[in-house]
Short mmCIF file of C-alpha atoms in Angstrom, two decimals:
data_model
loop_
_atom_site.label_atom_id
_atom_site.label_comp_id
_atom_site.label_asym_id
_atom_site.label_seq_id
_atom_site.Cartn_x
_atom_site.Cartn_y
_atom_site.Cartn_z
CA MET A 61 52.89 -2.94 11.23
CA GLY A 62 49.34 -4.44 10.61
CA ILE A 63 46.50 -2.71 12.06
CA GLY A 64 45.67 -6.06 14.00
CA ARG A 65 48.40 -5.04 16.19
CA PHE A 66 46.52 -1.91 17.56
CA LEU A 67 43.46 -3.46 18.40
CA SER A 68 44.63 -6.60 20.41
CA VAL A 69 47.64 -7.28 22.16
CA THR A 70 48.02 -9.94 24.97
CA GLY A 71 50.68 -9.68 27.51
CA PHE A 72 52.53 -12.76 29.08
CA PHE A 73 55.37 -13.04 31.68
CA TYR A 74 57.69 -13.88 28.83
CA GLY A 75 56.53 -11.42 26.24
CA SER A 76 53.30 -10.53 24.06
CA CYS A 77 51.12 -11.93 21.67
CA GLU A 78 50.07 -9.55 18.63
CA TYR A 79 47.86 -10.18 15.53
CA THR A 80 49.43 -9.39 12.40
CA VAL A 81 46.05 -9.12 10.35
CA MET A 82 42.33 -8.03 11.45
CA PRO A 83 40.68 -11.08 13.62
CA PHE A 84 37.26 -12.03 13.70
CA GLY A 85 35.18 -11.27 17.05
CA LEU A 86 36.75 -7.90 18.26
CA THR A 87 33.90 -5.46 18.76
CA ASN A 88 35.59 -2.46 17.26
CA ALA A 89 37.24 -4.43 14.71
CA PRO A 90 34.60 -3.03 11.64
CA SER A 91 34.77 0.49 12.69
CA MET A 92 38.73 0.15 12.66
CA PHE A 93 38.73 -1.58 9.06
CA GLN A 94 36.63 1.25 7.76
CA LEU A 95 39.02 3.91 9.30
CA MET A 96 41.90 2.14 7.72
CA MET A 97 40.21 2.04 4.12
CA ASN A 98 39.08 5.75 4.65
CA GLY A 99 42.92 6.36 5.16
CA VAL A 100 44.21 4.30 2.44
CA PHE A 101 42.01 5.80 -0.48
CA ARG A 102 41.68 9.07 1.08
CA TYR A 103 42.50 11.18 -1.97
CA LEU A 104 40.06 9.22 -4.06
CA LEU A 105 37.09 9.12 -1.95
CA ASP A 106 33.97 10.63 -3.63
CA LYS A 107 35.86 11.17 -6.92
CA CYS A 108 35.76 8.09 -8.12
CA VAL A 109 35.43 5.37 -5.58
CA ILE A 110 33.07 4.59 -2.41
CA ILE A 111 34.37 2.53 0.19
CA TYR A 112 32.11 0.23 2.70
CA ARG A 113 34.65 -1.69 4.68
CA ASP A 114 35.73 -4.61 2.02
CA ASP A 115 33.30 -3.36 -0.68
CA ILE A 116 34.98 -0.97 -3.37
CA LEU A 117 32.77 0.67 -5.70
CA ILE A 118 34.40 2.45 -8.67
CA TYR A 119 32.66 5.19 -10.88
CA SER A 120 33.72 7.08 -13.94
CA THR A 121 32.20 9.19 -16.57
CA THR A 122 33.99 7.69 -19.64
CA ARG A 123 35.83 4.77 -20.32
CA GLU A 124 39.20 6.31 -20.58
CA GLN A 125 38.92 7.87 -17.22
CA HIS A 126 37.54 4.57 -15.74
CA LEU A 127 41.01 2.99 -16.71
CA LYS A 128 42.76 5.63 -15.13
CA ASP A 129 40.78 5.30 -11.98
CA LEU A 130 41.52 1.53 -11.73
CA GLU A 131 45.00 2.33 -12.25
CA ALA A 132 45.01 4.50 -9.18
CA ILE A 133 43.13 2.29 -7.07
CA PHE A 134 45.30 -0.63 -7.79
CA GLN A 135 48.46 1.35 -6.96
CA CYS A 136 46.78 2.10 -3.34
CA LEU A 137 46.32 -1.31 -2.56
CA GLN A 138 49.47 -2.25 -3.66
CA GLN A 139 51.39 0.35 -1.91
CA ASN A 140 49.47 -0.63 1.59
CA TYR A 141 49.92 -4.58 1.09
CA LEU A 142 46.12 -5.01 0.59
CA MET A 143 45.01 -7.33 -2.40
CA THR A 144 41.94 -8.27 -3.91
CA LYS A 145 40.34 -11.93 -4.88
CA GLY A 146 39.52 -11.82 -8.39
CA SER A 147 36.60 -14.34 -8.09
CA LYS A 148 34.75 -11.90 -5.83
CA CYS A 149 35.41 -8.59 -8.41
CA GLU A 150 32.92 -7.62 -11.03
CA VAL A 151 34.28 -6.12 -13.94
CA LEU A 152 32.46 -4.06 -16.47
CA ILE A 153 32.51 -5.49 -20.05
CA ILE A 154 31.72 -2.96 -22.99
CA SER A 155 31.03 -4.67 -26.15
CA GLY A 156 30.95 -1.56 -28.18
CA GLU A 157 28.06 0.79 -29.66
CA ARG A 158 27.95 -1.49 -32.80
CA SER A 159 26.74 -4.61 -31.18
CA ASN A 160 24.50 -2.49 -28.82
CA PHE A 161 22.90 -1.06 -31.93
CA ALA A 162 22.35 -4.42 -33.65
CA PHE A 163 20.91 -5.99 -30.47
CA ASP A 164 18.34 -3.21 -29.89
CA GLY A 165 17.64 -3.06 -33.70
CA LEU A 166 16.85 -6.91 -33.42
CA LYS A 167 14.35 -6.05 -30.50
CA ASN A 168 12.71 -3.49 -32.43
CA ILE A 169 12.18 -5.71 -35.20
CA LEU A 170 10.43 -8.70 -33.09
CA ILE A 171 8.02 -6.27 -31.57
CA SER A 172 7.16 -4.08 -34.73
CA PRO A 173 5.05 -4.90 -37.73
CA PRO A 174 5.20 -6.96 -39.84
CA VAL A 175 6.75 -9.48 -37.69
CA PHE A 176 4.67 -8.25 -34.76
CA ARG A 177 1.07 -8.50 -35.29
CA ILE A 178 -2.22 -7.71 -33.63
CA ALA A 179 -4.36 -10.87 -32.30
CA ASP A 180 -7.40 -11.66 -34.24
CA PRO A 181 -10.13 -13.26 -32.21
CA GLU A 182 -11.64 -15.03 -35.04
CA ARG A 183 -8.52 -17.03 -35.89
CA PRO A 184 -6.98 -19.94 -33.97
CA PHE A 185 -4.27 -19.48 -31.56
CA LYS A 186 -1.17 -21.17 -31.27
CA VAL A 187 1.10 -21.26 -28.17
CA VAL A 188 5.09 -22.45 -27.93
CA THR A 189 6.24 -22.94 -24.36
CA ASP A 190 9.71 -24.24 -23.14
CA ALA A 191 11.41 -24.34 -19.92
CA SER A 192 14.81 -24.51 -18.48
CA ASP A 193 16.41 -25.04 -15.31
CA ILE A 194 15.86 -21.39 -14.08
CA ALA A 195 13.20 -19.79 -16.34
CA ILE A 196 10.37 -20.23 -18.68
CA GLY A 197 9.33 -18.91 -21.90
CA GLU A 198 6.43 -18.45 -24.06
CA PHE A 199 5.01 -16.64 -27.24
CA LEU A 200 1.61 -16.50 -28.94
CA VAL A 201 1.33 -16.59 -32.30
CA HIS A 202 -1.42 -16.54 -35.47
CA ASP A 203 -1.33 -18.10 -38.86
CA PHE A 204 -2.39 -14.97 -41.10
CA GLY A 205 -2.16 -17.28 -44.33
CA ASP A 206 1.55 -16.25 -45.04
CA GLY A 207 3.02 -18.18 -42.03
CA LEU A 208 2.98 -17.88 -38.34
CA GLN A 209 3.73 -14.46 -36.89
CA PRO A 210 3.78 -13.43 -33.02
CA ILE A 211 1.37 -11.70 -31.25
CA ALA A 212 2.92 -11.62 -27.66
CA TYR A 213 5.98 -12.73 -26.05
CA GLU A 214 6.13 -13.71 -22.15
CA SER A 215 8.95 -15.19 -19.95
CA ARG A 216 9.76 -15.45 -16.45
CA LYS A 217 12.53 -16.58 -13.72
CA LEU A 218 11.77 -19.68 -11.78
CA GLN A 219 11.35 -19.15 -7.96
CA SER A 220 13.65 -21.20 -5.77
CA ALA A 221 11.03 -23.81 -5.11
CA GLU A 222 9.84 -24.00 -8.72
CA GLN A 223 13.61 -24.97 -9.96
CA ASN A 224 13.51 -27.95 -7.54
CA TYR A 225 10.26 -29.04 -9.65
CA PRO A 226 10.99 -32.38 -12.10
CA ILE A 227 11.41 -31.21 -15.93
CA HIS A 228 7.70 -32.09 -16.71
CA ASP A 229 6.47 -30.05 -14.01
CA LYS A 230 8.70 -27.17 -15.07
CA GLU A 231 6.84 -27.86 -18.53
CA MET A 232 3.38 -27.97 -17.41
CA LEU A 233 4.01 -24.75 -15.05
CA ALA A 234 4.89 -22.94 -18.41
CA ILE A 235 1.56 -23.91 -19.87
CA VAL A 236 -0.41 -22.90 -17.05
CA HIS A 237 1.76 -19.41 -16.78
CA VAL A 238 0.61 -18.83 -20.41
CA PHE A 239 -3.30 -19.36 -19.78
CA LYS A 240 -2.91 -17.14 -16.87
CA ILE A 241 -1.08 -14.33 -18.39
CA TRP A 242 -3.32 -14.52 -21.74
CA ARG A 243 -6.29 -15.54 -20.50
CA CYS A 244 -8.31 -12.62 -22.17
CA TYR A 245 -6.97 -13.88 -25.63
CA LEU A 246 -7.36 -17.69 -24.90
CA THR A 247 -10.78 -18.20 -23.07
CA GLY A 248 -13.34 -19.55 -25.36
CA ALA A 249 -10.87 -19.89 -28.38
CA ASP A 250 -9.47 -22.52 -30.16
CA VAL A 251 -5.70 -22.77 -28.82
CA THR A 252 -3.04 -25.45 -29.69
CA VAL A 253 -0.20 -25.57 -27.29
CA GLN A 254 3.32 -26.75 -28.64
CA ILE A 255 5.46 -28.67 -26.14
CA TYR A 256 8.77 -30.14 -26.36
CA GLN A 257 8.28 -32.67 -23.18
CA LYS A 258 6.71 -35.63 -24.56
CA SER A 259 5.45 -36.87 -20.93
CA LEU A 260 3.09 -34.21 -20.99
CA GLN A 261 0.93 -35.67 -23.77
CA TYR A 262 0.19 -38.80 -21.23
CA LEU A 263 -0.84 -36.76 -18.45
CA ARG A 264 -4.40 -37.04 -18.60
CA ALA A 265 -3.93 -40.90 -18.70
CA GLN A 266 -1.84 -41.09 -15.66
CA PRO A 267 -3.54 -42.94 -12.84
CA ASN A 268 -1.47 -41.33 -10.16
CA LEU A 269 -1.05 -37.40 -10.32
CA ASN A 270 0.45 -35.33 -7.50
CA PRO A 271 -1.70 -32.52 -5.94
CA ARG A 272 0.16 -29.95 -7.91
CA GLN A 273 -0.73 -31.34 -11.07
CA ILE A 274 -4.34 -32.21 -10.31
CA ARG A 275 -4.71 -28.42 -9.46
CA TRP A 276 -2.96 -27.43 -12.39
CA LEU A 277 -5.06 -29.87 -14.91
CA ASP A 278 -8.37 -28.84 -13.11
CA TYR A 279 -7.68 -25.17 -13.90
CA LEU A 280 -6.99 -25.98 -17.49
CA GLU A 281 -9.82 -28.37 -18.14
CA SER A 282 -12.39 -26.48 -16.68
CA ASN A 283 -11.69 -22.87 -18.17
CA PHE A 284 -10.23 -23.41 -21.53
CA THR A 285 -10.53 -25.65 -24.93
CA TYR A 286 -7.01 -26.72 -26.08
CA ARG A 287 -5.21 -29.41 -28.09
CA ILE A 288 -1.51 -30.79 -27.02
CA LEU A 289 0.83 -30.81 -30.13
CA TYR A 290 4.31 -32.41 -29.15
CA LYS A 291 7.17 -31.54 -31.16
CA LYS A 292 10.26 -33.82 -31.32
CA GLY A 293 13.39 -31.99 -32.07
CA ALA A 294 16.60 -33.51 -34.21
CA ASN A 295 19.42 -35.00 -32.24
CA ASN A 296 22.14 -32.63 -31.70
CA ILE A 297 20.38 -29.75 -33.74
CA ALA A 298 18.76 -26.79 -31.99
CA ASP A 299 14.81 -27.43 -32.65
CA ALA A 300 13.44 -24.03 -34.32
CA LEU A 301 10.35 -22.64 -32.61
CA SER A 302 8.57 -21.90 -35.66
CA ARG A 303 9.08 -25.06 -37.49
CA PRO A 304 6.05 -25.54 -39.99
CA SER A 305 3.54 -28.37 -38.86
CA ALA A 306 4.15 -30.71 -41.73
CA GLN A 307 7.74 -31.29 -40.10
CA THR A 308 6.21 -32.37 -36.92
CA ALA A 309 7.28 -35.97 -35.86
CA ALA A 310 4.18 -36.79 -33.74
CA VAL A 311 0.99 -35.03 -32.82
CA LEU A 312 -1.49 -35.70 -29.98
CA ILE A 313 -4.58 -33.70 -29.99
CA ALA A 314 -6.24 -33.81 -26.64
CA GLN A 315 -9.82 -32.78 -26.52
CA THR A 316 -11.22 -31.66 -23.09
CA ASN A 317 -13.91 -33.44 -21.27
CA SER A 318 -17.02 -31.81 -22.16
CA TYR A 319 -19.46 -34.07 -20.25
CA ARG A 320 -17.53 -33.01 -17.09
CA LEU A 321 -18.12 -29.41 -17.69
CA LEU A 322 -21.38 -30.31 -18.32
CA ARG A 323 -21.92 -31.81 -15.02
CA LYS A 324 -20.36 -29.16 -13.18
CA LEU A 325 -22.74 -26.91 -14.98
CA LEU A 326 -25.84 -28.73 -14.01
CA ILE A 327 -24.86 -29.00 -10.21
CA GLN A 328 -23.84 -25.30 -10.21
CA GLU A 329 -27.61 -24.38 -11.85
CA VAL A 330 -29.33 -26.61 -8.79
CA HIS A 331 -27.30 -25.38 -5.96
CA ASP A 332 -25.96 -21.62 -6.93
CA SER A 333 -28.81 -19.92 -8.95
CA ASN A 334 -31.33 -17.84 -7.60
CA LEU A 335 -34.28 -20.64 -7.71
CA SER A 336 -32.36 -23.11 -5.83
CA GLY A 337 -31.06 -21.37 -2.50
CA HIS A 338 -27.40 -23.07 -1.89
CA PHE A 339 -29.15 -26.22 -0.13
CA GLY A 340 -27.18 -29.17 1.13
CA VAL A 341 -25.96 -32.39 -0.37
CA ASP A 342 -29.29 -34.34 0.04
CA LYS A 343 -31.64 -31.56 -1.42
CA THR A 344 -29.12 -30.87 -4.18
CA LEU A 345 -28.75 -34.28 -5.20
CA LYS A 346 -32.55 -35.05 -5.36
CA ALA A 347 -32.98 -31.95 -7.49
CA VAL A 348 -30.38 -33.13 -9.93
CA GLN A 349 -32.05 -36.73 -9.96
CA ARG A 350 -35.44 -35.50 -11.21
CA PHE A 351 -34.01 -34.76 -14.77
CA TYR A 352 -30.55 -36.73 -15.00
CA TYR A 353 -28.55 -39.40 -14.29
CA TRP A 354 -24.85 -39.99 -14.58
CA PRO A 355 -22.29 -42.38 -12.74
CA ASP A 356 -20.87 -40.90 -9.32
CA MET A 357 -23.55 -38.52 -9.41
CA ILE A 358 -23.44 -38.56 -5.37
CA SER A 359 -19.67 -38.03 -5.40
CA ASP A 360 -19.80 -35.43 -7.54
CA VAL A 361 -22.48 -33.53 -5.84
CA GLN A 362 -20.79 -34.20 -2.31
CA LYS A 363 -17.44 -32.65 -3.93
CA TYR A 364 -19.19 -29.32 -5.23
CA VAL A 365 -21.12 -28.58 -2.43
CA GLY A 366 -18.38 -29.48 0.37
CA ALA A 367 -16.32 -27.03 -1.86
CA CYS A 368 -19.20 -24.19 -1.95
CA PRO A 369 -17.29 -21.49 0.14
CA ILE A 370 -20.93 -19.73 0.99
CA SER A 371 -22.47 -23.02 2.20
CA GLN A 372 -19.51 -23.59 4.64
CA THR A 373 -19.37 -19.99 5.85
CA MET A 374 -23.25 -19.10 6.00
CA LYS A 375 -24.64 -22.43 7.41
CA SER A 376 -24.81 -23.39 11.00
CA SER A 377 -24.89 -26.78 12.61
CA ARG A 378 -27.93 -28.81 12.51
CA GLN A 379 -27.01 -31.79 14.39
CA ARG A 380 -29.92 -33.34 16.43
CA SER A 381 -30.27 -32.70 20.21
CA ALA A 382 -30.10 -35.27 22.79
CA GLY A 383 -33.44 -36.61 24.17
CA LEU A 384 -36.53 -38.12 22.69
CA LEU A 385 -38.45 -36.37 20.34
CA GLN A 386 -42.39 -35.93 20.49
CA PRO A 387 -43.76 -35.36 17.10
CA LEU A 388 -47.19 -34.47 16.45
CA GLU A 389 -49.85 -36.74 14.72
CA PRO A 390 -49.68 -35.99 10.92
CA PRO A 391 -52.93 -34.32 9.45
CA GLN A 392 -54.98 -36.20 7.06
CA ARG A 393 -55.48 -33.35 4.18
CA PHE A 394 -53.18 -30.51 2.97
CA TRP A 395 -53.28 -27.45 4.69
CA GLN A 396 -55.59 -28.92 7.22
CA HIS A 397 -53.22 -27.95 10.18
CA VAL A 398 -50.83 -25.05 9.77
CA THR A 399 -47.93 -23.83 11.91
CA ILE A 400 -47.31 -19.80 12.26
CA ASP A 401 -44.46 -17.75 13.66
CA PHE A 402 -42.80 -14.58 13.05
CA VAL A 403 -39.07 -14.15 12.25
CA THR A 404 -37.66 -10.58 13.54
CA GLY A 405 -34.58 -8.78 13.52
CA LEU A 406 -34.33 -8.03 9.74
CA PRO A 407 -33.28 -4.56 8.43
CA ALA A 408 -35.94 -2.20 7.91
CA ARG A 409 -36.88 -1.47 4.52
CA PRO A 410 -38.50 1.84 3.04
CA SER A 411 -41.99 0.01 3.28
CA GLY A 412 -41.57 -0.12 6.93
CA ASN A 413 -41.56 -3.98 6.67
CA ASP A 414 -38.94 -5.48 9.12
CA ALA A 415 -40.19 -8.91 9.64
CA VAL A 416 -41.63 -11.94 8.12
CA LEU A 417 -44.79 -13.93 8.62
CA VAL A 418 -43.95 -17.83 8.45
CA VAL A 419 -46.81 -20.13 7.68
CA VAL A 420 -46.25 -23.80 7.03
CA ASP A 421 -48.66 -26.64 6.10
CA ARG A 422 -47.77 -29.69 8.24
CA LEU A 423 -48.37 -32.14 5.85
CA THR A 424 -46.70 -30.86 2.54
CA LYS A 425 -44.33 -28.83 4.50
CA MET A 426 -45.09 -26.10 2.15
CA ALA A 427 -44.33 -22.68 3.33
CA HIS A 428 -45.34 -19.13 2.72
CA PHE A 429 -43.38 -15.77 3.66
CA ALA A 430 -45.19 -12.75 3.92
CA PRO A 431 -43.22 -9.49 5.00
CA CYS A 432 -44.63 -7.74 7.56
CA CYS A 433 -43.76 -5.01 10.45
CA LEU A 434 -42.77 -6.08 14.15
CA THR A 435 -45.44 -3.64 15.13
CA ILE A 436 -48.24 -5.55 13.14
CA THR A 437 -51.49 -5.94 15.10
CA ALA A 438 -53.32 -9.11 15.48
CA LYS A 439 -55.99 -7.36 13.24
CA GLU A 440 -53.66 -6.81 10.52
CA THR A 441 -51.95 -10.47 11.14
CA SER A 442 -55.64 -11.97 10.55
CA ARG A 443 -55.67 -9.99 7.31
CA LEU A 444 -52.08 -11.23 6.37
CA PHE A 445 -53.00 -14.88 6.87
CA ILE A 446 -56.41 -14.70 5.23
CA SER A 447 -54.49 -13.23 2.26
CA VAL A 448 -51.50 -15.69 2.30
CA VAL A 449 -53.32 -18.91 3.30
CA ILE A 450 -57.04 -18.83 3.07
CA ARG A 451 -57.15 -17.19 -0.23
CA LEU A 452 -55.05 -20.11 -1.66
CA HIS A 453 -55.87 -23.10 0.35
CA GLY A 454 -58.95 -22.57 2.33
CA ILE A 455 -59.94 -22.63 6.18
CA SER A 456 -57.52 -24.46 8.18
CA VAL A 457 -58.73 -26.72 10.78
CA GLY A 458 -55.89 -26.31 13.21
CA ILE A 459 -53.22 -23.34 13.59
CA ILE A 460 -50.13 -24.24 15.95
CA SER A 461 -48.35 -21.00 17.23
CA ASP A 462 -46.26 -19.64 20.25
CA SER A 463 -47.73 -17.42 22.97
CA ASP A 464 -47.04 -13.94 21.19
CA PRO A 465 -49.35 -11.61 22.32
CA ARG A 466 -50.97 -11.09 18.90
CA PHE A 467 -52.11 -15.08 18.77
CA THR A 468 -53.38 -14.72 22.20
CA SER A 469 -55.28 -11.93 21.75
CA CYS A 470 -59.08 -11.77 22.00
CA PHE A 471 -59.49 -10.67 18.52
CA TRP A 472 -57.44 -13.42 17.07
CA GLN A 473 -59.05 -15.93 19.04
CA ASP A 474 -62.55 -14.53 18.41
CA THR A 475 -61.81 -14.42 14.50
CA TRP A 476 -60.77 -18.07 14.26
CA ASN A 477 -63.73 -19.45 16.42
CA ARG A 478 -66.14 -18.10 14.20
CA TYR A 479 -64.47 -20.36 11.37
CA GLY A 480 -64.13 -23.38 13.66
CA THR A 481 -60.62 -23.30 13.72
CA ARG A 482 -58.67 -24.82 16.60
CA LEU A 483 -55.90 -22.80 18.24
CA GLN A 484 -53.04 -24.66 19.77
CA PHE A 485 -50.19 -22.81 21.78
CA SER A 486 -46.72 -24.06 22.63
CA SER A 487 -45.42 -24.42 26.00
CA ALA A 488 -42.46 -22.14 26.86
CA TYR A 489 -39.27 -24.16 26.51
CA HIS A 490 -40.91 -26.79 24.49
CA PRO A 491 -39.81 -26.68 20.87
CA GLN A 492 -41.65 -30.03 19.95
CA THR A 493 -44.94 -28.29 19.70
CA ASP A 494 -44.21 -25.88 17.03
CA GLY A 495 -40.46 -27.31 15.88
CA GLN A 496 -41.20 -27.43 12.42
CA THR A 497 -42.02 -23.52 12.04
CA GLU A 498 -38.91 -22.88 14.14
CA ARG A 499 -36.72 -25.32 11.65
CA THR A 500 -38.69 -23.18 8.76
CA ASN A 501 -37.53 -20.13 10.11
CA GLN A 502 -34.00 -21.10 10.46
CA THR A 503 -33.80 -22.31 6.80
CA MET A 504 -35.45 -18.97 5.57
CA GLU A 505 -32.59 -17.08 7.53
CA GLN A 506 -30.08 -19.48 5.92
CA LEU A 507 -31.32 -18.55 2.44
CA ILE A 508 -31.58 -14.65 3.15
CA ARG A 509 -27.67 -15.00 4.08
CA THR A 510 -26.82 -17.04 1.26
CA ASN A 511 -28.73 -15.51 -1.33
CA CYS A 512 -28.84 -11.75 -0.52
CA PRO A 513 -25.44 -10.26 -0.71
CA ASP A 514 -26.84 -6.89 0.42
CA ILE A 515 -29.18 -7.89 3.29
CA SER A 516 -30.89 -4.65 3.27
CA LYS A 517 -32.81 -5.91 0.19
CA TRP A 518 -33.82 -9.16 1.71
CA GLU A 519 -37.69 -8.23 1.05
CA ASP A 520 -37.16 -8.20 -2.82
CA SER A 521 -35.45 -11.62 -2.63
CA LEU A 522 -38.20 -12.93 -0.66
CA PRO A 523 -40.46 -14.34 -3.18
CA MET A 524 -37.55 -16.19 -4.76
CA LEU A 525 -36.53 -17.65 -1.96
CA GLU A 526 -40.09 -18.87 -1.06
CA PHE A 527 -39.78 -20.63 -4.30
CA SER A 528 -36.33 -22.38 -3.60
CA TYR A 529 -37.91 -23.55 -0.21
CA ASN A 530 -40.93 -25.04 -1.82
CA ASN A 531 -38.99 -26.57 -4.85
CA ALA A 532 -36.46 -28.27 -2.75
CA PRO A 533 -37.07 -31.86 -1.77
CA SER A 534 -38.24 -32.47 1.98
CA ALA A 535 -36.11 -35.06 4.33
CA THR A 536 -39.46 -35.90 5.60
CA THR A 537 -41.50 -36.78 2.39
CA ASN A 538 -38.40 -36.99 -0.10
CA HIS A 539 -40.81 -34.77 -2.34
CA SER A 540 -40.77 -30.99 -2.72
CA ALA A 541 -43.62 -29.12 -1.71
CA PHE A 542 -44.76 -28.13 -5.05
CA SER A 543 -44.99 -31.89 -6.04
CA LEU A 544 -47.13 -32.99 -3.14
CA ASN A 545 -49.40 -29.82 -3.46
CA TYR A 546 -49.94 -29.78 -7.50
CA GLY A 547 -48.93 -33.19 -8.61
CA MET A 548 -46.02 -31.99 -10.26
CA ASP A 549 -42.78 -29.93 -9.94
CA PRO A 550 -42.46 -26.55 -11.54
CA THR A 551 -40.57 -25.84 -14.77
CA VAL A 552 -36.84 -24.68 -14.00
CA PRO A 553 -34.12 -24.32 -16.21
CA ILE A 554 -32.64 -27.59 -15.60
CA SER A 555 -35.42 -29.16 -16.92
CA THR A 556 -34.48 -28.47 -20.33
CA ASN A 557 -33.48 -30.76 -23.43
CA VAL A 558 -29.88 -32.01 -23.21
CA GLU A 559 -29.27 -31.09 -26.84
CA SER A 560 -29.68 -27.38 -26.03
CA GLN A 561 -28.58 -27.75 -22.43
CA VAL A 562 -24.96 -26.02 -22.65
CA ASP A 563 -26.42 -23.24 -25.06
CA PHE A 564 -29.09 -22.83 -22.11
CA LEU A 565 -26.74 -22.70 -19.20
CA ILE A 566 -24.60 -20.07 -20.86
CA ARG A 567 -27.04 -18.03 -22.50
CA TRP A 568 -30.34 -18.80 -20.91
CA THR A 569 -32.47 -19.13 -23.97
CA HIS A 570 -33.92 -22.76 -25.13
CA ARG A 571 -36.72 -23.92 -22.67
CA THR A 572 -38.14 -27.55 -23.22
CA SER A 573 -39.11 -30.38 -20.99
CA GLU A 574 -38.25 -34.01 -20.52
CA ASP A 575 -38.56 -36.37 -17.49
CA HIS A 576 -34.94 -37.96 -17.26
CA THR A 577 -31.95 -37.10 -19.36
CA TRP A 578 -28.93 -39.60 -19.55
CA ILE A 579 -25.35 -37.84 -19.77
CA PRO A 580 -22.68 -40.23 -20.67
CA SER A 581 -19.64 -40.77 -18.77
#
């Protein structure tokens, strides 16, 4: 009687319906099936077999004992009218100790001297890659004078999504994987990549690349110097991976675009360095245009600034507010009229400073940032203003400020009345009067966020931030504050000669001066 008869019997007027096998859908069917299997193999359980429903796991200590256990299990199945399906069985295949010994010996030879060698950074590298439907494999070799010898091996299985790639994408994935795994060897080295997919040699010339290919190609071009060597195999004959170069059917040497890398380094120097300040597209573009020109410069700068994570996360919106602006009449001389304000809320430094006095010339837009403390008095503010402004630029005709108690105090007013300086105060909720300083304050706070990873050390970076601000072209004047005040821009790293530009951007060495330098496309 089948076990299904105990589980489900349906009675009718003329008889009953009984299952002869285990049906699907019964709540207690799994537990009853497990009970039946435990009863069938009750004498063998935990001795040579483990049962879980319809899964039978057989284990033995020796080969001879395993054959005996198999025979006993098959007898139990046959006696209880149970059958196994051959396609669902996994049978252990033992190839013999001699075969295992030979295979282990081959592995040891491949990873031991003299076949396996240590990498030599002074020698050029050669990478051999290949891909199949389910995996990719590569190895790294050197030519030590007596033929190619391996340095490292690498392989991995393709993920389910990667197995759907076209064959040329799988081959390119193998190349990218090599440069990521062996980056410590291949960065800055002369690398030859041997491929077996001919379409990859035309990858740079293809007008339409998918986003994945663009991302891979950008990674390779911007980080490594390599040549692609296509090797054509003979028909119906396995292509040996270590075939000498003299037998190569076709060779394609692909040189990296050094000008593209140079452009990126130039924009990076103008935008990211401590002397630059992570300014926007307009100021970065004008800074590069002082010394260089190349086609599509605007597009390159826009892409670089738009992809800068610091600029995107640290800067706030600068959209112009609605309403009519009421600008003040511009002065006639440098530093004739200035605006002054305090920036507060900064972390206290060991010197006691936790604020910045900001002074801006209304004509040239030059600014001075002077560290101070929030408890500074009117007398101390006057001394600081004299040391920062008057010492360098002379007496100002007018000073515009807000209604801070230090600026409205009798001492402050008496001091500047003696010099004939006119004091002007902005009205509450009327930013048009002193909007220039307020905007400068926002720019200075932005510079601190983007250039000071440790904001508690803001005072140490303040001189370089002031230089960055005064060296950046103003949107109002289209010139830098340095250029308007001194008739020339200061010497910066990007103003070096193009012949030493690459060395300078890497090592910061040679420094020469030249007005403009043409970079070919």
